[in-house]
Short mmCIF file of C-alpha atoms in Angstrom, two decimals:
data_model
loop_
_atom_site.label_atom_id
_atom_site.label_comp_id
_atom_site.label_asym_id
_atom_site.label_seq_id
_atom_site.Cartn_x
_atom_site.Cartn_y
_atom_site.Cartn_z
CA UNK A 96 19.29 2.45 26.27
CA UNK A 97 19.42 -0.76 28.39
CA UNK A 98 16.83 -3.19 27.39
CA UNK A 99 16.04 -4.42 30.73
CA UNK A 100 14.84 -0.43 31.55
CA UNK A 101 11.94 -0.93 29.02
CA UNK A 102 8.31 -2.12 29.42
CA UNK A 103 7.12 -4.97 27.10
CA UNK A 104 5.67 -1.95 24.49
CA UNK A 105 5.65 -4.49 21.42
CA UNK A 106 4.20 -7.17 22.75
CA UNK A 107 1.30 -5.15 24.20
CA UNK A 108 0.71 -3.33 21.17
CA UNK A 109 0.87 -6.42 19.29
CA UNK A 110 -1.92 -7.85 22.00
CA UNK A 111 -3.70 -4.92 21.69
CA UNK A 112 -3.60 -4.87 17.83
CA UNK A 113 -4.67 -8.95 18.31
CA UNK A 114 -7.84 -7.65 20.24
CA UNK A 115 -9.07 -4.96 17.60
CA UNK A 116 -8.58 -7.55 14.73
CA UNK A 117 -10.22 -10.02 16.02
CA UNK A 118 -13.23 -7.61 16.95
CA UNK A 119 -13.52 -6.80 13.51
CA UNK A 120 -13.21 -10.85 12.47
CA UNK A 121 -16.19 -11.20 14.57
CA UNK A 122 -18.43 -8.40 12.87
CA UNK A 123 -17.28 -8.99 9.52
CA UNK A 124 -18.03 -12.62 9.61
CA UNK A 125 -21.54 -12.07 10.54
CA UNK A 126 -22.39 -9.44 7.74
CA UNK A 127 -25.30 -8.33 7.21
CA UNK A 128 -27.01 -9.74 10.09
CA UNK A 129 -27.32 -7.83 13.15
CA UNK A 130 -25.31 -9.53 15.97
CA UNK A 131 -24.54 -8.40 19.60
CA UNK A 132 -22.23 -5.75 19.88
CA UNK A 133 -21.01 -6.95 23.36
CA UNK A 134 -18.19 -9.26 22.56
CA UNK A 135 -16.81 -6.67 20.05
CA UNK A 136 -16.97 -3.90 22.66
CA UNK A 137 -15.10 -6.05 25.33
CA UNK A 138 -12.31 -6.84 22.80
CA UNK A 139 -12.02 -3.14 22.00
CA UNK A 140 -12.27 -2.05 25.46
CA UNK A 141 -9.43 -4.34 26.22
CA UNK A 142 -7.59 -3.09 23.57
CA UNK A 143 -7.99 0.20 24.76
CA UNK A 144 -6.88 -0.85 28.06
CA UNK A 145 -3.93 -2.30 26.63
CA UNK A 146 -2.81 1.12 24.69
CA UNK A 147 -3.23 3.00 27.92
CA UNK A 148 -1.01 0.45 30.19
CA UNK A 149 1.52 0.77 27.29
CA UNK A 150 1.65 4.58 26.96
CA UNK A 151 1.62 4.98 31.01
CA UNK A 152 4.40 2.52 31.32
CA UNK A 153 6.16 3.95 28.71
CA UNK A 154 6.06 7.33 29.96
CA UNK A 155 7.45 6.26 33.49
CA UNK A 156 10.75 4.97 31.87
CA UNK A 157 13.58 7.22 32.97
CA UNK A 158 15.04 8.84 30.18
CA UNK A 159 13.40 7.76 27.39
CA UNK A 160 14.21 9.73 24.26
CA UNK A 161 10.63 11.63 23.52
CA UNK A 162 12.21 13.76 21.18
CA UNK A 163 13.44 11.29 18.98
CA UNK A 164 10.00 9.02 19.78
CA UNK A 165 7.97 12.23 18.47
CA UNK A 166 9.97 13.04 15.98
CA UNK A 167 9.07 9.44 14.14
CA UNK A 168 5.89 8.97 15.71
CA UNK A 169 4.34 12.20 14.40
CA UNK A 170 4.90 11.33 10.79
CA UNK A 171 4.05 7.25 11.17
CA UNK A 172 0.71 9.30 13.02
CA UNK A 173 0.13 11.05 9.69
CA UNK A 174 0.13 7.67 7.26
CA UNK A 175 -1.70 5.48 9.81
CA UNK A 176 -4.19 8.32 10.21
CA UNK A 177 -4.74 8.57 6.46
CA UNK A 178 -5.11 4.51 6.05
CA UNK A 179 -7.80 4.54 8.95
CA UNK A 180 -9.42 7.37 7.35
CA UNK A 181 -9.46 5.56 3.92
CA UNK A 182 -11.00 2.38 5.96
CA UNK A 183 -13.48 4.42 7.42
CA UNK A 184 -14.51 5.50 3.93
CA UNK A 185 -15.29 2.07 2.66
CA UNK A 186 -17.22 1.38 6.07
CA UNK A 187 -19.05 4.54 5.23
CA UNK A 188 -19.38 3.82 1.23
CA UNK A 189 -20.96 0.06 2.40
CA UNK A 190 -23.71 1.91 4.64
CA UNK A 191 -22.34 0.61 8.09
CA UNK A 192 -23.99 2.50 10.56
CA UNK A 193 -24.97 2.42 14.31
CA UNK A 194 -22.86 0.76 17.06
CA UNK A 195 -21.00 -1.28 14.73
CA UNK A 196 -19.84 1.92 12.72
CA UNK A 197 -19.08 3.38 16.28
CA UNK A 198 -16.90 0.15 17.61
CA UNK A 199 -15.09 -0.23 14.24
CA UNK A 200 -14.30 3.85 14.34
CA UNK A 201 -13.02 3.59 17.95
CA UNK A 202 -10.93 0.11 16.74
CA UNK A 203 -9.62 2.46 13.95
CA UNK A 204 -8.39 5.28 16.57
CA UNK A 205 -6.64 2.45 18.55
CA UNK A 206 -5.20 1.10 15.60
CA UNK A 207 -4.23 4.68 14.37
CA UNK A 208 -2.21 5.67 17.72
CA UNK A 209 -1.13 1.97 18.80
CA UNK A 210 1.13 1.61 15.26
CA UNK A 211 2.86 4.81 15.32
CA UNK A 212 3.63 4.20 19.23
CA UNK A 213 5.31 0.89 18.13
CA UNK A 214 7.43 2.87 15.09
CA UNK A 215 8.16 5.51 17.39
CA UNK A 216 9.37 3.06 20.55
CA UNK A 217 11.46 0.63 18.20
CA UNK A 218 13.39 3.88 16.81
CA UNK A 219 13.80 5.48 20.17
CA UNK A 220 14.96 2.42 22.27
CA UNK A 221 17.98 2.60 19.74
CA UNK A 222 18.87 6.37 20.17
CA UNK A 223 22.08 6.87 21.25
CA UNK A 224 22.58 11.13 22.34
CA UNK A 225 26.24 10.88 21.07
CA UNK A 226 25.15 9.78 17.49
CA UNK A 227 23.63 12.62 15.82
CA UNK A 228 20.65 10.40 13.80
CA UNK A 229 18.85 10.97 10.35
CA UNK A 230 15.51 12.52 9.86
CA UNK A 231 12.65 11.13 7.85
CA UNK A 232 12.03 11.70 3.95
CA UNK B 187 31.26 1.17 8.28
CA UNK B 188 30.46 2.58 4.72
CA UNK B 189 27.07 3.01 3.40
CA UNK B 190 25.76 4.89 0.40
CA UNK B 191 23.55 7.99 1.11
CA UNK B 192 19.61 7.64 0.70
CA UNK B 193 16.11 8.57 1.70
CA UNK B 194 14.04 6.68 4.44
CA UNK B 195 11.04 7.56 2.57
CA UNK B 196 11.78 8.16 -1.13
CA UNK B 197 9.58 11.06 -2.41
CA UNK B 198 9.18 9.78 -5.89
CA UNK B 199 7.67 6.81 -4.09
CA UNK B 200 5.33 9.17 -1.82
CA UNK B 201 4.15 10.54 -5.21
CA UNK B 202 3.42 7.17 -6.83
CA UNK B 203 1.62 5.95 -3.61
CA UNK B 204 -0.53 9.05 -3.41
CA UNK B 205 -1.47 8.23 -7.02
CA UNK B 206 -2.68 5.03 -5.90
CA UNK B 207 -4.76 5.60 -3.09
CA UNK B 208 -6.32 8.28 -5.35
CA UNK B 209 -7.28 5.62 -7.95
CA UNK B 210 -8.34 3.52 -4.94
CA UNK B 211 -10.95 6.01 -3.32
CA UNK B 212 -12.21 6.42 -7.31
CA UNK B 213 -12.58 2.51 -7.84
CA UNK B 214 -14.48 2.30 -4.37
CA UNK B 215 -16.35 5.65 -5.14
CA UNK B 216 -17.78 4.26 -8.61
CA UNK B 217 -18.15 0.41 -7.07
CA UNK B 218 -17.49 -0.82 -10.80
CA UNK B 219 -16.23 -4.26 -10.94
CA UNK B 220 -13.42 -4.20 -13.37
CA UNK B 221 -11.29 -1.67 -10.97
CA UNK B 222 -12.38 -3.17 -7.57
CA UNK B 223 -11.31 -6.55 -9.56
CA UNK B 224 -8.23 -5.24 -11.05
CA UNK B 225 -6.78 -3.55 -7.76
CA UNK B 226 -7.67 -6.39 -5.49
CA UNK B 227 -6.03 -9.01 -7.87
CA UNK B 228 -3.06 -6.96 -9.01
CA UNK B 229 -2.75 -5.66 -5.36
CA UNK B 230 -3.09 -9.38 -4.27
CA UNK B 231 -0.76 -10.89 -6.32
CA UNK B 232 2.16 -8.41 -5.56
CA UNK B 233 1.53 -8.57 -2.33
CA UNK B 234 1.29 -12.37 -1.95
CA UNK B 235 4.77 -12.50 -4.48
CA UNK B 236 6.78 -9.89 -2.41
CA UNK B 237 6.03 -11.73 0.71
CA UNK B 238 6.95 -15.17 -0.35
CA UNK B 239 9.90 -14.18 -2.19
CA UNK B 240 11.48 -11.64 0.95
CA UNK B 241 10.70 -13.85 3.41
CA UNK B 242 11.55 -17.21 1.76
CA UNK B 243 14.43 -16.33 -0.79
CA UNK B 244 15.85 -13.05 -0.31
CA UNK B 245 15.43 -13.08 3.59
CA UNK B 246 17.86 -16.22 4.00
CA UNK B 247 20.14 -14.76 1.76
CA UNK B 248 20.38 -11.67 3.27
CA UNK B 249 21.13 -13.59 6.54
CA UNK B 250 24.47 -15.44 5.05
CA UNK B 251 25.57 -12.04 3.39
CA UNK B 252 28.60 -10.32 4.69
CA UNK B 253 27.70 -7.22 7.32
CA UNK B 254 29.12 -4.48 4.70
CA UNK B 255 26.86 -6.43 1.80
CA UNK B 256 24.04 -6.66 4.01
CA UNK B 257 24.07 -2.89 4.80
CA UNK B 258 24.62 -1.60 0.92
CA UNK B 259 21.55 -4.03 0.13
CA UNK B 260 19.22 -2.79 3.06
CA UNK B 261 19.93 0.98 2.07
CA UNK B 262 18.80 0.22 -1.55
CA UNK B 263 15.84 -1.98 -0.73
CA UNK B 264 14.26 -1.02 2.72
CA UNK B 265 13.33 2.54 1.68
CA UNK B 266 11.76 1.05 -1.35
CA UNK B 267 9.64 -1.53 0.82
CA UNK B 268 8.56 1.27 3.36
CA UNK B 269 6.66 2.74 0.22
CA UNK B 270 5.43 -0.67 -1.61
CA UNK B 271 4.20 -2.55 1.21
CA UNK B 272 1.61 -0.31 2.92
CA UNK B 273 0.10 0.84 -0.63
CA UNK B 274 -0.21 -2.56 -2.02
CA UNK B 275 -1.49 -4.35 1.40
CA UNK B 276 -3.96 -1.24 1.44
CA UNK B 277 -5.09 -1.19 -2.05
CA UNK B 278 -5.52 -5.40 -1.85
CA UNK B 279 -7.75 -4.89 1.14
CA UNK B 280 -10.06 -1.99 0.49
CA UNK B 281 -10.51 -2.95 -2.97
CA UNK B 282 -10.98 -6.61 -1.95
CA UNK B 283 -13.77 -5.52 0.82
CA UNK B 284 -15.63 -3.41 -1.75
CA UNK B 285 -15.66 -5.98 -4.12
CA UNK B 286 -16.69 -8.82 -1.59
CA UNK B 287 -19.77 -6.53 -0.43
CA UNK B 288 -20.34 -6.26 -4.32
CA UNK B 289 -20.50 -9.86 -4.97
CA UNK B 290 -21.75 -10.80 -1.98
CA UNK B 291 -18.85 -13.02 -0.75
CA UNK B 292 -18.32 -11.34 2.36
CA UNK B 293 -21.86 -12.05 3.70
CA UNK B 294 -22.89 -14.84 6.04
CA UNK B 295 -25.05 -16.77 3.33
CA UNK B 296 -22.22 -17.15 0.85
CA UNK B 297 -21.54 -20.77 0.24
CA UNK B 298 -17.77 -20.45 1.02
CA UNK B 299 -18.23 -18.20 4.01
CA UNK B 300 -16.19 -20.46 6.27
CA UNK B 301 -13.14 -19.84 4.04
CA UNK B 302 -14.17 -15.91 3.47
CA UNK B 303 -13.66 -15.91 7.61
CA UNK B 304 -10.69 -18.07 7.39
CA UNK B 305 -9.14 -15.55 4.86
CA UNK B 306 -10.01 -12.86 7.46
CA UNK B 307 -8.21 -14.62 10.35
CA UNK B 308 -5.05 -15.17 7.99
CA UNK B 309 -5.00 -11.54 6.82
CA UNK B 310 -5.45 -10.52 10.49
CA UNK B 311 -2.43 -12.42 11.81
CA UNK B 312 -0.18 -11.21 8.76
CA UNK B 313 -1.61 -7.32 9.30
CA UNK B 314 -0.53 -7.83 13.38
CA UNK B 315 3.11 -9.22 12.50
CA UNK B 316 3.49 -6.70 9.85
CA UNK B 317 2.38 -3.83 11.74
CA UNK B 318 3.97 -5.13 15.13
CA UNK B 319 7.11 -6.33 14.29
CA UNK B 320 7.96 -5.90 10.42
CA UNK B 321 7.01 -1.98 9.73
CA UNK B 322 8.84 -0.62 12.89
CA UNK B 323 11.94 -3.00 12.21
CA UNK B 324 11.88 -1.66 8.79
CA UNK B 325 11.50 2.00 9.63
CA UNK B 326 14.03 1.64 12.71
CA UNK B 327 16.88 -0.15 10.61
CA UNK B 328 16.72 2.67 8.27
CA UNK B 329 17.08 5.72 10.78
CA UNK B 330 19.70 3.53 12.50
CA UNK B 331 21.39 3.51 8.97
CA UNK B 332 21.07 7.25 8.97
CA UNK B 333 23.18 7.64 11.42
CA UNK B 334 26.75 8.86 10.92
CA UNK B 335 28.34 5.84 13.13
CA UNK B 336 25.42 3.11 12.77
CA UNK B 337 25.52 0.40 15.00
CA UNK B 338 26.12 -2.90 13.50
CA UNK B 339 24.90 -4.89 16.72
CA UNK B 340 21.54 -3.10 16.32
CA UNK B 341 21.17 -3.17 12.49
CA UNK B 342 21.70 -7.21 12.79
CA UNK B 343 19.08 -7.31 15.54
CA UNK B 344 16.68 -5.35 13.53
CA UNK B 345 17.24 -7.02 10.20
CA UNK B 346 16.85 -10.30 12.01
CA UNK B 347 13.61 -9.51 13.08
CA UNK B 348 12.43 -7.93 9.93
CA UNK B 349 13.75 -11.36 7.87
CA UNK B 350 11.62 -13.57 10.98
CA UNK B 351 8.51 -11.45 10.41
CA UNK B 352 8.93 -11.73 6.53
CA UNK B 353 9.50 -15.34 6.64
CA UNK B 354 6.34 -15.85 8.82
CA UNK B 355 4.07 -13.60 6.41
CA UNK B 356 5.32 -15.34 3.28
CA UNK B 357 4.38 -19.03 4.98
CA UNK B 358 0.87 -17.24 5.84
CA UNK B 359 0.75 -16.19 2.14
CA UNK B 360 0.65 -19.92 1.18
CA UNK B 361 -2.48 -20.19 3.20
CA UNK B 362 -3.91 -16.97 1.62
CA UNK B 363 -2.80 -18.71 -1.90
CA UNK B 364 -5.29 -22.20 -0.59
CA UNK B 365 -8.06 -19.78 0.68
CA UNK B 366 -8.18 -17.74 -2.65
CA UNK B 367 -8.07 -20.36 -4.94
CA UNK B 368 -10.61 -22.44 -3.15
CA UNK B 369 -13.05 -19.43 -3.09
CA UNK B 370 -12.50 -18.66 -6.68
CA UNK B 371 -13.39 -22.15 -7.82
#
């Protein structure tokens, strides 16, 4: 698969992760005070927008090896949903509630989808139909 | 190009990682000082040392190896990293956050709050590099090596990405050491 035919999935993915990390740091650095959620919501929205743009651009790539992509991404999704669940569990244990919990949960959802997308993309971009590739585990 | 057979994700490692996750959940649920302190300090020490060693010592060595030697090393080294790094990072951060809550060090009224926020930023940057560049390159190089005819150019490119990313996180770990020793002093 030619590199030139692929959208900047990794770059957009990293930008999206940077936005939710920034939102998380903003909320965490003000604990236990109640702070306006607007900046965190804006950062989360931009991050989710980048995720949507990334998936949409990837979906338009002709001949992208989706089977290979999903073969890898589904296992990565399992791993990152598990780690997101652990982080969510910590938030609940720490009595994070209300708007902050919603923003953090949605941020984790973006993280749990975007990281497997990056992993699946990085593997699938080097897929060559002639070579039979190995399976995970 | 010959390469030894290997598992991309070692099954024994998955069992060990699952046990570590259970220990972490119990430590957080019990909210006792020692288990949280142990997991944070032990995990953090492992994370820092591995990043520094891989980024600044192993990485440059791999870069100077011949292609066959690099492939043999990679097939033995990278599957272990796939399991070790995510679990070490999870233990360090989750136990550290809970510990910070228990001790009040993550709260904005804490004396060294600016240093704590600096540590959030350093960890955040390391997480972005690790999740966006390092981990995908790690998995992709292993999948490429599993092919009957691995492409040396692809392996070269992915390993370069892995080594540079590890180097960046290694350098950032020096900042972590400065911040953590400052907070502990």
